[in-house]
Coordinates of C-alpha atoms in Angstrom, one line a residue:
Chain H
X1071 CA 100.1 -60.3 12.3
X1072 CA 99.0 -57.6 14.5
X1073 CA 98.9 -57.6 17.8
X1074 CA 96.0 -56.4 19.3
X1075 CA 96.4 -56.7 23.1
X1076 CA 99.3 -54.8 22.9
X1077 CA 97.2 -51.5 21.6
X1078 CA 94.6 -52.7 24.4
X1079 CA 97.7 -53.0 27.1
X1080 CA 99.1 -49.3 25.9
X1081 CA 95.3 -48.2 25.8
X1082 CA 93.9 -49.6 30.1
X1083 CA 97.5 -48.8 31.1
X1084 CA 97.9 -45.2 30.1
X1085 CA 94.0 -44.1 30.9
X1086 CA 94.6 -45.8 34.4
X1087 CA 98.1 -44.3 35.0
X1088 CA 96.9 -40.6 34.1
X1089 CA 93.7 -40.9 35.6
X1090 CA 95.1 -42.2 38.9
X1091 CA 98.0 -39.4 39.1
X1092 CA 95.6 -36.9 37.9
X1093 CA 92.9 -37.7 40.9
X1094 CA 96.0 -37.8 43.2
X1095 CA 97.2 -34.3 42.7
X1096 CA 93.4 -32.4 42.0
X1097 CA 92.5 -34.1 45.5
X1098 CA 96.0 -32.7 46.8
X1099 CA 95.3 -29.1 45.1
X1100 CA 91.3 -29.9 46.7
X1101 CA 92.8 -30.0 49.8
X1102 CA 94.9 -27.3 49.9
X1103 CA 92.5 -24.8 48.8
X1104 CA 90.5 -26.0 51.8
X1105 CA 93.4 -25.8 54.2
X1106 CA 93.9 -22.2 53.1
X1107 CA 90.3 -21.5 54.1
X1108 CA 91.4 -21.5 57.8
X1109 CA 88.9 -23.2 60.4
X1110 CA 89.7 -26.0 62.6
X1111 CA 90.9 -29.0 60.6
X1112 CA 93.6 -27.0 58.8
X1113 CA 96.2 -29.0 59.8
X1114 CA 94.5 -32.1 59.0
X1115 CA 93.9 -30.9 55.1
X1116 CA 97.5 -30.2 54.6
X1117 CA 98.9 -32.9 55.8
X1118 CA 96.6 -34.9 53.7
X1119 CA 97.3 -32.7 50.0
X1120 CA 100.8 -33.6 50.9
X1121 CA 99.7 -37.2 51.1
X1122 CA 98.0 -37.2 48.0
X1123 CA 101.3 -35.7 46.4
X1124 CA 103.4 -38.4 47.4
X1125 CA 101.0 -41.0 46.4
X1126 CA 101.4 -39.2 43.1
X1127 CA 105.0 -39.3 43.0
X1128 CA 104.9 -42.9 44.1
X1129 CA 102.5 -43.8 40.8
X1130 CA 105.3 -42.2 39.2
X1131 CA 108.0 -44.2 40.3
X1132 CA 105.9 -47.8 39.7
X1133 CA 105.6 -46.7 36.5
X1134 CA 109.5 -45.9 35.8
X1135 CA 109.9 -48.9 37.8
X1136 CA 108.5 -51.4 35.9
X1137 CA 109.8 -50.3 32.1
X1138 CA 113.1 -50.4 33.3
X1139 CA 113.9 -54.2 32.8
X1140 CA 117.3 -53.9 35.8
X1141 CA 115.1 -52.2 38.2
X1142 CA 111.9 -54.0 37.9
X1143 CA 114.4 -57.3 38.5
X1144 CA 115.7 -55.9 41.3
X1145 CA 112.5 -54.7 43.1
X1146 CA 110.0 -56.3 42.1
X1147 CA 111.4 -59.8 40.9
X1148 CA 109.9 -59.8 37.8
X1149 CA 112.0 -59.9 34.6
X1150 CA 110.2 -58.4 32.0
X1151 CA 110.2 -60.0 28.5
X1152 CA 109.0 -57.4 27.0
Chain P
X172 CA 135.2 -46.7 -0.1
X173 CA 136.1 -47.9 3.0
X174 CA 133.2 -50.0 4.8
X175 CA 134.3 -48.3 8.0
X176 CA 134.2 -45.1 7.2
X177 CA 130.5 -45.0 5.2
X178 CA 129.6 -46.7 9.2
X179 CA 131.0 -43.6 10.8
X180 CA 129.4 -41.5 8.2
X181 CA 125.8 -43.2 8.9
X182 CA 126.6 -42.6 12.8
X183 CA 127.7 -39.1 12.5
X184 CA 124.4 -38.4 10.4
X185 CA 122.2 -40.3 12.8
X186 CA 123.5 -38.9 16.0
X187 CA 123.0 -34.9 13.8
X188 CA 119.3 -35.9 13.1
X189 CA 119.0 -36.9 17.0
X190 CA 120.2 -33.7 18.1
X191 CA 118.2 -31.9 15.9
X192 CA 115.2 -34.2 17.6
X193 CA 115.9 -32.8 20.9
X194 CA 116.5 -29.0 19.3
X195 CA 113.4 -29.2 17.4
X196 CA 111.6 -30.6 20.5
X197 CA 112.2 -28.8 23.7
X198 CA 109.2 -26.6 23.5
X199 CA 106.9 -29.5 23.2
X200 CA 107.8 -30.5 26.6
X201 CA 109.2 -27.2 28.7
X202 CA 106.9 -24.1 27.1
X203 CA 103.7 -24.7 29.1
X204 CA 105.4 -24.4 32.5
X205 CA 107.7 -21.2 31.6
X206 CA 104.7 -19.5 29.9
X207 CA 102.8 -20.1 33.6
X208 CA 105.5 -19.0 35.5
X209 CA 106.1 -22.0 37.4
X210 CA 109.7 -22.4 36.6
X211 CA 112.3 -20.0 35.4
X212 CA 113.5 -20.8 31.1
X213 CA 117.3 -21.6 32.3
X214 CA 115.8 -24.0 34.9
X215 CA 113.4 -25.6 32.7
X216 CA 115.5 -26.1 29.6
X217 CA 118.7 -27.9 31.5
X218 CA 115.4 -30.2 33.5
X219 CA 114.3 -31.4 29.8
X220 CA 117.7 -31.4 28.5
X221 CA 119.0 -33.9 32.1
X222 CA 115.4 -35.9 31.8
X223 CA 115.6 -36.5 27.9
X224 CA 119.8 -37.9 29.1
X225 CA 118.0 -39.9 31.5
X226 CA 115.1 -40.9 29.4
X227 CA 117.4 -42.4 26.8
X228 CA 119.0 -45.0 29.5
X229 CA 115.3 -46.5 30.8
X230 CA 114.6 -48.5 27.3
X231 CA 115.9 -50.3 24.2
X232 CA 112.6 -52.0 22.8
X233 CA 112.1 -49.1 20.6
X234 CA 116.0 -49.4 19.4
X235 CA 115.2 -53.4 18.7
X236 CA 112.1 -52.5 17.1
X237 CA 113.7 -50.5 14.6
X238 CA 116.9 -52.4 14.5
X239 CA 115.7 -56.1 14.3
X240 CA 111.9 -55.6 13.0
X241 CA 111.1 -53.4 10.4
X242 CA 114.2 -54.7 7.8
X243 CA 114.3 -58.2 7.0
X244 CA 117.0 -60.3 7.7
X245 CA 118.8 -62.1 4.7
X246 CA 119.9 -65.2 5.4
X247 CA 123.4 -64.7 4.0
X248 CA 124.5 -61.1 5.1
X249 CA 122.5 -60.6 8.1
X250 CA 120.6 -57.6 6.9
X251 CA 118.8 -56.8 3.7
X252 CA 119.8 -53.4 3.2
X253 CA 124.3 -52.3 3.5
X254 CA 125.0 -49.0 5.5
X255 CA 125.2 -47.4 2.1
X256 CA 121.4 -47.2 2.0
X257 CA 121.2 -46.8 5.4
X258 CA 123.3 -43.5 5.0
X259 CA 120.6 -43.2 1.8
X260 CA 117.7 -43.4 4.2
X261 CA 118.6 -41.2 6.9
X262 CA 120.0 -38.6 4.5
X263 CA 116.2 -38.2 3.2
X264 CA 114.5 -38.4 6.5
X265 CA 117.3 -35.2 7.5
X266 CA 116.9 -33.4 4.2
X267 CA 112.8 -33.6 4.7
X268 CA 112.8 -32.9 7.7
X269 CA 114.5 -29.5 7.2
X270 CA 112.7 -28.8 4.2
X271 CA 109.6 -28.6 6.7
X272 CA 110.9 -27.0 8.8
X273 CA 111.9 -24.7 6.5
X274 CA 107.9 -23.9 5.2
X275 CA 106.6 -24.5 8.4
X276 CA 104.5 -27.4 7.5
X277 CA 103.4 -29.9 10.3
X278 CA 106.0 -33.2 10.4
X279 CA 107.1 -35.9 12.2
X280 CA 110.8 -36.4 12.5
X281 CA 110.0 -40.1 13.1
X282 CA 108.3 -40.6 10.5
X283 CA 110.1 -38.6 8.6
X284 CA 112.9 -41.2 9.9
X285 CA 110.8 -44.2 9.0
X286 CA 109.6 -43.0 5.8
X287 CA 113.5 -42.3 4.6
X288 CA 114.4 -45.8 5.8
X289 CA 111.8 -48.0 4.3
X290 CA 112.0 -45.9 0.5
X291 CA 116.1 -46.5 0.4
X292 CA 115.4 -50.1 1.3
X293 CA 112.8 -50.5 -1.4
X294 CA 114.7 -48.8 -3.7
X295 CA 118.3 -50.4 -2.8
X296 CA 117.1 -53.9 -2.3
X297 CA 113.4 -54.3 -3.7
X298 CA 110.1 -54.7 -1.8
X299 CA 110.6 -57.6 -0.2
X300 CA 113.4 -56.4 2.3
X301 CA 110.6 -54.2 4.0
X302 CA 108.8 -56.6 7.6
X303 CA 105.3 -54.7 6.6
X304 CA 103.3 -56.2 9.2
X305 CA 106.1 -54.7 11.9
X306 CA 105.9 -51.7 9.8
X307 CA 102.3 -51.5 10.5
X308 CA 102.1 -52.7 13.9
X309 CA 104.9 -51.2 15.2
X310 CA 104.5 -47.7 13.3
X311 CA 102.0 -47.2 10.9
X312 CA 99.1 -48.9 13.9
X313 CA 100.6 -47.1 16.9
X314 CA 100.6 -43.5 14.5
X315 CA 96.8 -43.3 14.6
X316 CA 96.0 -45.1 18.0
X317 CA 98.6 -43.9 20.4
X318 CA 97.6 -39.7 20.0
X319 CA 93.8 -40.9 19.7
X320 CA 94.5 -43.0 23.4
X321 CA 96.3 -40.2 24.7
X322 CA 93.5 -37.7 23.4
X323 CA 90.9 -39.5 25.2
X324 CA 93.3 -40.0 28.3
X325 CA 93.9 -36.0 28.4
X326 CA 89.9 -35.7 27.5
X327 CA 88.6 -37.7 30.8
X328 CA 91.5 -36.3 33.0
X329 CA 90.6 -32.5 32.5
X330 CA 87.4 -33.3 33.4
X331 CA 88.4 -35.4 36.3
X332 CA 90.5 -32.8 37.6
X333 CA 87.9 -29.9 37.0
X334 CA 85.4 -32.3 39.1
X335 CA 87.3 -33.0 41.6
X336 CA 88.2 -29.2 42.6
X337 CA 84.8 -27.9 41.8
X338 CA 84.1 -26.6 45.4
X339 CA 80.5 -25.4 46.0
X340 CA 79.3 -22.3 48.1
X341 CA 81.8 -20.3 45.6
X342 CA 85.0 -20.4 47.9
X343 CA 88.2 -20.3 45.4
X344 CA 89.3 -23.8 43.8
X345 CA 92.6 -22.3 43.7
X346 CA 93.8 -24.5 40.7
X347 CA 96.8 -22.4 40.5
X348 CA 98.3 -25.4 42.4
X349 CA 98.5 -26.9 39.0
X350 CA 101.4 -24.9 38.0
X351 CA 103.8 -26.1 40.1
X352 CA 102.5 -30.0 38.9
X353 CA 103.0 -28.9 35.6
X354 CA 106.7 -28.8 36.5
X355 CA 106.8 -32.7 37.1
X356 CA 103.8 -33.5 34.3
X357 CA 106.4 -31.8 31.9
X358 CA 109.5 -33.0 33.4
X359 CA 108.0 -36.8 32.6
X360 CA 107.1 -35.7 29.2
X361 CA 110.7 -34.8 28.7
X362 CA 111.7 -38.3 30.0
X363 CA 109.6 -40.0 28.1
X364 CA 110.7 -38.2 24.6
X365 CA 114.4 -39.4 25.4
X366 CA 112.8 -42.8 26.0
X367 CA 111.3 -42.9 22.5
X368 CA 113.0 -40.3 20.5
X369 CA 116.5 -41.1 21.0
X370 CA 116.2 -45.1 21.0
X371 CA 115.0 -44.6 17.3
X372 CA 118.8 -43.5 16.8
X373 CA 120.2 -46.4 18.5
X374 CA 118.1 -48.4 16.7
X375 CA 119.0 -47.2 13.1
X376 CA 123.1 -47.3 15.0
X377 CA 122.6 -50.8 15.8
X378 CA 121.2 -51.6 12.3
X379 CA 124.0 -50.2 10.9
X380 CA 126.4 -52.1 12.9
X381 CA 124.3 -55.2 12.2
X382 CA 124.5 -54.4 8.3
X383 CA 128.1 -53.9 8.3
X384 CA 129.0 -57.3 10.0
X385 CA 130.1 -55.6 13.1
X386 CA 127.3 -56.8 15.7
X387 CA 125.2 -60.2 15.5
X388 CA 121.7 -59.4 14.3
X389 CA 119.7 -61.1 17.3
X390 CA 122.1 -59.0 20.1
X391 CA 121.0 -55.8 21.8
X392 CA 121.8 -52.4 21.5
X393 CA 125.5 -51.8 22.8
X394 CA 125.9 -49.5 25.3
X395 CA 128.4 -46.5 23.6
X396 CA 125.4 -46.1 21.2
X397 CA 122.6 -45.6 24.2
X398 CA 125.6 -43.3 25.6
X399 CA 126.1 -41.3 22.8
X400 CA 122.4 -41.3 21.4
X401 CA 121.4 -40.0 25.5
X402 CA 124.3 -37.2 25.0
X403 CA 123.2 -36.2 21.5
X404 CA 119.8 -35.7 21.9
X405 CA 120.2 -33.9 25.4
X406 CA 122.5 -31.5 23.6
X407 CA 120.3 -31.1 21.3
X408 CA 117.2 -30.3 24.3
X409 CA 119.9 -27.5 25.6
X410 CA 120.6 -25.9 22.7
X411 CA 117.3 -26.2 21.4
X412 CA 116.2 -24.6 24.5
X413 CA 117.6 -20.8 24.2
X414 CA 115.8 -20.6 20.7
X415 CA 112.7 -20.5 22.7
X416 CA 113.7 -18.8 25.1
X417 CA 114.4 -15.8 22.4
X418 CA 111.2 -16.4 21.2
X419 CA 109.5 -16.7 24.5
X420 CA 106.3 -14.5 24.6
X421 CA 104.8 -14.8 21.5
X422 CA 101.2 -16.1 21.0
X423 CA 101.3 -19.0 23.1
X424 CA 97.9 -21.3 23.0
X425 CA 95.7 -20.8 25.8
X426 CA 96.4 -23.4 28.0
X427 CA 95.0 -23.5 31.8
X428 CA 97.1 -24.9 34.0
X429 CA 94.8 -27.8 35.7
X430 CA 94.1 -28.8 31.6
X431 CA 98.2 -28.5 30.8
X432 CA 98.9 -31.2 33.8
X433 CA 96.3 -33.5 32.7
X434 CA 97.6 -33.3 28.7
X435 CA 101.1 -33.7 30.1
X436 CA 100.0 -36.6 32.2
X437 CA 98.5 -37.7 29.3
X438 CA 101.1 -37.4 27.0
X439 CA 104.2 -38.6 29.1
X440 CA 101.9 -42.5 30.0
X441 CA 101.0 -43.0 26.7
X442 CA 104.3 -42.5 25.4
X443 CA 106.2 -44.4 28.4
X444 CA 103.7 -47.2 28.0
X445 CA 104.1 -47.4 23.9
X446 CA 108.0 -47.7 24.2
X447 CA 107.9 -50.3 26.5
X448 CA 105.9 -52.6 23.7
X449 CA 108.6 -51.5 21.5
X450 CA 105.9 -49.0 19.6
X451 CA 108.1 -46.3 17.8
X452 CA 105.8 -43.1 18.0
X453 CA 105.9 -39.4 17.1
X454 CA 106.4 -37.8 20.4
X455 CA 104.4 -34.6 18.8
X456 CA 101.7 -36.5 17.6
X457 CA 101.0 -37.9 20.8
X458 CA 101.3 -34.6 22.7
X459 CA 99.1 -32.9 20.0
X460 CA 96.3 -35.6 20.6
X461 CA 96.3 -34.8 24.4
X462 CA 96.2 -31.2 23.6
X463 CA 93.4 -31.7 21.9
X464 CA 91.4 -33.5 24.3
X465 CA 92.4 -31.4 27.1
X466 CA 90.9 -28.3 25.5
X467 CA 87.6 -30.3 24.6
X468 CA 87.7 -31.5 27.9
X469 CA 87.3 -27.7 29.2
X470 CA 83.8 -25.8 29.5
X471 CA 83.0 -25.1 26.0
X472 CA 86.1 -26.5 24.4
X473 CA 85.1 -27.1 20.7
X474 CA 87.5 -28.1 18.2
X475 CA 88.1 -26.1 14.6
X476 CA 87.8 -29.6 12.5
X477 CA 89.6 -27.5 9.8
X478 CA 92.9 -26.6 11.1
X479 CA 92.7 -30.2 12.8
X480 CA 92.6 -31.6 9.7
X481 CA 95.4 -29.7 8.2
X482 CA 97.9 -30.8 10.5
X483 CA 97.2 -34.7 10.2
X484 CA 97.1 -33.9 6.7
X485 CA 101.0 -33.2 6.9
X486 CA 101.2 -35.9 9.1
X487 CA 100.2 -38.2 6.7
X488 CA 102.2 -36.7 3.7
X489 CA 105.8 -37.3 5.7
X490 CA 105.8 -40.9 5.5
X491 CA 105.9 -41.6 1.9
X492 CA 107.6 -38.2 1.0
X493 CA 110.8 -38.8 3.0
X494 CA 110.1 -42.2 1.5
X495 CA 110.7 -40.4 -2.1
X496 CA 113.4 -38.7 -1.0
X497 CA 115.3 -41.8 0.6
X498 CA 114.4 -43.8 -2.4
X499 CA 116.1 -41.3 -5.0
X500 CA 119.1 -41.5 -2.8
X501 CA 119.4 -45.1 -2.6
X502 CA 118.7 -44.8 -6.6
X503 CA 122.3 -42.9 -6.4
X504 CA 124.1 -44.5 -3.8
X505 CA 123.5 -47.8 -6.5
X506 CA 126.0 -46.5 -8.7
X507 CA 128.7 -47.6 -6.4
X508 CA 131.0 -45.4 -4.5
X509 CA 131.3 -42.6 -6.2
X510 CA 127.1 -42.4 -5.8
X511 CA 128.3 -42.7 -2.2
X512 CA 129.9 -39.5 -2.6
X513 CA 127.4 -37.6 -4.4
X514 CA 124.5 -38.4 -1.4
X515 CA 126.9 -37.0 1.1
X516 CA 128.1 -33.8 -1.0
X517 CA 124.5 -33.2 -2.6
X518 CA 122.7 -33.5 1.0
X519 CA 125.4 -31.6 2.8
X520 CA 124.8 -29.0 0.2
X521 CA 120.9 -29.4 0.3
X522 CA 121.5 -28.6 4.5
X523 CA 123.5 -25.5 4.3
X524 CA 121.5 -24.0 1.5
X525 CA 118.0 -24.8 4.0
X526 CA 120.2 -23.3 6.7
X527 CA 120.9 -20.3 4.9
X528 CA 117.7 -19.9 3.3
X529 CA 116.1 -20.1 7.4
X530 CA 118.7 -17.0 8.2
X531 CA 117.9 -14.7 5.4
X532 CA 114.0 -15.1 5.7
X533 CA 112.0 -13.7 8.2
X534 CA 110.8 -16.7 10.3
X535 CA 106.5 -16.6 10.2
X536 CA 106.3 -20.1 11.8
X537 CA 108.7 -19.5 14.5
X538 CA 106.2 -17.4 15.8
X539 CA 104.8 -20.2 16.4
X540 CA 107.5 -21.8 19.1
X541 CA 105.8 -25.7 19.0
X542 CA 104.2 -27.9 16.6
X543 CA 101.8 -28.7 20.1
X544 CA 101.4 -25.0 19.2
X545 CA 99.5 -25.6 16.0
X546 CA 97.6 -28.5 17.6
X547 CA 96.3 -26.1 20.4
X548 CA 95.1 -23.8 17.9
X549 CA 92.7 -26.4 16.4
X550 CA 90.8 -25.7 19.8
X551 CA 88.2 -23.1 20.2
X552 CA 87.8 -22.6 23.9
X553 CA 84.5 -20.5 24.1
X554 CA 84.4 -18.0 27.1
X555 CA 81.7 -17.5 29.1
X556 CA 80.0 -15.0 27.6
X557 CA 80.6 -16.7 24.1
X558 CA 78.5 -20.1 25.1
X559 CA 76.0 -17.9 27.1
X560 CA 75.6 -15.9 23.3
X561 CA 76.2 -19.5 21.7
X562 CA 73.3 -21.2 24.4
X563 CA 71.0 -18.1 23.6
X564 CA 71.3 -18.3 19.7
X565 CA 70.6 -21.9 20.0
X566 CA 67.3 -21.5 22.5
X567 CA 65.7 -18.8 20.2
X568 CA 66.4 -21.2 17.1
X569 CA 64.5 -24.2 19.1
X570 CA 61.9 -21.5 19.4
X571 CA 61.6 -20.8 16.3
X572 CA 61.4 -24.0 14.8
X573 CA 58.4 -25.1 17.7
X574 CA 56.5 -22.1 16.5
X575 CA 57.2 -23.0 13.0
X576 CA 55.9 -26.9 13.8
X577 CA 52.9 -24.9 15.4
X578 CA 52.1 -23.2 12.5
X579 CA 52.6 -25.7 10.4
X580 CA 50.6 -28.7 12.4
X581 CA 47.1 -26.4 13.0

């Protein structure tokens, strides 16, 4: 008996993961190529690439998070049969 | 012989093939990043070696997946299969996979593991001790979608991450950002291979403990074999690690680094995700699938079908091959404890004489410092002035054949 959802669950969950880290950080790298333009919002840019790193980092951390089973308990309540 | 002892002997011989995991492995993970520049070798190799330690703590599923699923459980002993064909099965996964290594030939040490495993319990106990539908959904299933998921992952991310620093008016994209992102896209890959590379250790451990009456079957992995499989295979990352860096320099694949991040992306959630459902994977076959999509992903990435083809084709031949090999040592391990003997002499023999064979030979494939190495080379990145040839070869064809339908219609 195969379980198909689980290839489906492996299949959403990576392509959203990596897609959503991957926009995170180009929009970061975006950003700091415009800051390094100069002009007037230079501040403005960097502050935001930095943003879009940590949101990045944060994905990261969800992620590492929720596969391990004492941590996902502990933070997030849920205990994880799987 | 002592039913201790042959369970030391079958831990000793699965914590050696999980160092020589994280030896062979290394360069999958860390090579991108040092070839860029972005981090210096000594700093990258003791970041995989620390992350793969790491890794190994997150997750058992894999370990129960290997250690509760794939043999059946016999209502009288526990397990189908003693540690005697355990020690069978691991000794032809190790033996194959140096043989490989030795002629260079695409493997999986995985499935080399797998394929070991399942022929000494076919052999040792007949074909009914073998849980084929975990076999298949667990391993065989996971094989062929996991790299195709993560190829399509690393496919739509390059272009994602192309698109979004496409800037207009020609002002630099400056995508050398990426560089220092491949440091954390590659330091995740490293986790993620101790997640799923080393539990495959503590799985066949905890089998063997299981086997030998010394754990219950429905318990989880205990935690001295997570310590020691995390230490093995972290050792094995370090040492690994200076081999590359000796061989650092050599034709490295053409990797950019905005595709590199989104392969390593790639790579690192489909793996994390797949040993969290308890799917034991080839770490290199994944990574080789997002390889590949990254570089189709890129302007005028094609890929050489050809050399593709080759390396799945060695892919597929590991499975039942180590099978063989694991089967013909169960055959001997049959004839009691003496055949017990004669595995371990015979294979620690066959080792040293690959071993020494690897020093007096001049090495062609390490040249070649990762099997993602091979995989990159099965994509053709065209430069520019390759597709603007390609484009104009194509235009004067379409040309042709209008003129041709002219001609041929009045």
């Amino acid at each position: 008996m195969i379980d198909w959802t689980a290839f489906l669950v492996v299949a959403v969950v990576t392509w959203v993961a990596a897609l959503a880290i991957v926009a995170a950080y180009s929009f970061g790298v975006r950003l700091l190529a415009v800051a390094k333009d100069g002009g007037r919002s230079q501040g403005v840019s960097k502050a935001g690439a930095y943003a879009c790193f940590v949101v990045c980092g944060l994905i990261v951390a969800l992620g590492v998070v929720l596969i391990v089973p004492q941590l996902s308990e502990a933070i997030l309540g849920i205990s994880s049969s799987h | 012989m002592d039913l201790t002892l042959i369970v030391v002997l079958v831990i000793a011989l699965a914590l050696f093939f999980d160092f020589t995991n994280g030896f062979h492995d290394t360069a999958n993970a860390m090579a991108t990043p040092i070839a860029t520049g972005a981090i210096s070798p000594k700093k990258a190799v003791a970041l995989a070696a620390i992350l793969n330690l790491v890794g190994a703590f997150l997750s058992t599923e894999v370990a129960k997946t290997i250690s509760g699923g794939i043999i059946n459980e016999d209502p009288t002993t526990g397990v189908a299969i003693g540690p005697a064909m355990i020690f069978a099965g691991l000794m032809g996964a190790v033996i194959w996979n140096l043989f490989t290594w030795l002629l260079g030939l695409p493997s999986s040490s995985s499935h080399a593991l797998f394929g070991g495993l399942v022929g000494a319990a076919i052999v040792g106990a007949g074909f009914a001790s073998v849980n084929y539908s975990v076999l298949l959904s667990k391993v065989l299933l996971p094989a062929i979608c996991a790299p195709l998921i993560a190829g399509i992952s690393a496919y739509l991310c390059t272009k994602l991450a192309y698109a979004i620093t496409k800037r207009e008016n020609g002002a630099s994209p400056k995508r050398g950002g990426f560089r220092y992102g491949q440091i954390f896209s590659s330091s995740l890959v490293a986790l993620s291979h101790g997640t799923n590379d080393a539990q495959k250790t503590m799985g066949i451990i905890t089998l063997t403990l299981v086997a030998s009456g010394l754990q219950d079957s429905d318990s989880g992995v205990q935690f001295w074999v997570v310590a020691t499989c995390a230490f093995a295979i972290a050792l094995g990352t370090y040492t690994g690690g200076w081999r590359i860096i000796a061989t650092m320099g050599s034709g490295l694949t053409d990797v950019k680094p905005a595709q590199g991040f989104a392969a390593e992306m790639s790579t690192a959630s489909a793996i994390l995700t797949s040993s969290h459902l308890g799917f034991a994977l080839s770490t290199t076959q994944v990574a080789s699938g997002s390889v590949i999509g990254s570089g189709m992903g890129r302007k005028g990435g094609e890929v050489r079908w050809g050399t593709a083809g080759r390396i799945a084709l060695g892919w597929l031949f590991t499975l039942p091959a180590a099978g063989i090999v694991g089967g013909i040592a169960a055959a001997i391990t049959h004839l009691g404890n003496i055949g017990i003997v004669i595995v371990a002499v015979a294979g620690t023999g066959a080792m040293l004489a690959i071993w020494f064979i690897s020093r007096k030979q001049p090495h062609d494939h390490e040249s070649n410092i990762s099997d993602i190495d091979n995989s990159g080379a099965a994509v053709n990145i065209l430069s520019k002035k390759e597709r603007r040839a390609k484009a104009k070869a194509e235009a004067k064809q379409a040309r042709a054949a209008a003129t041709q339908k002219e001609a041929d219609n009045s």
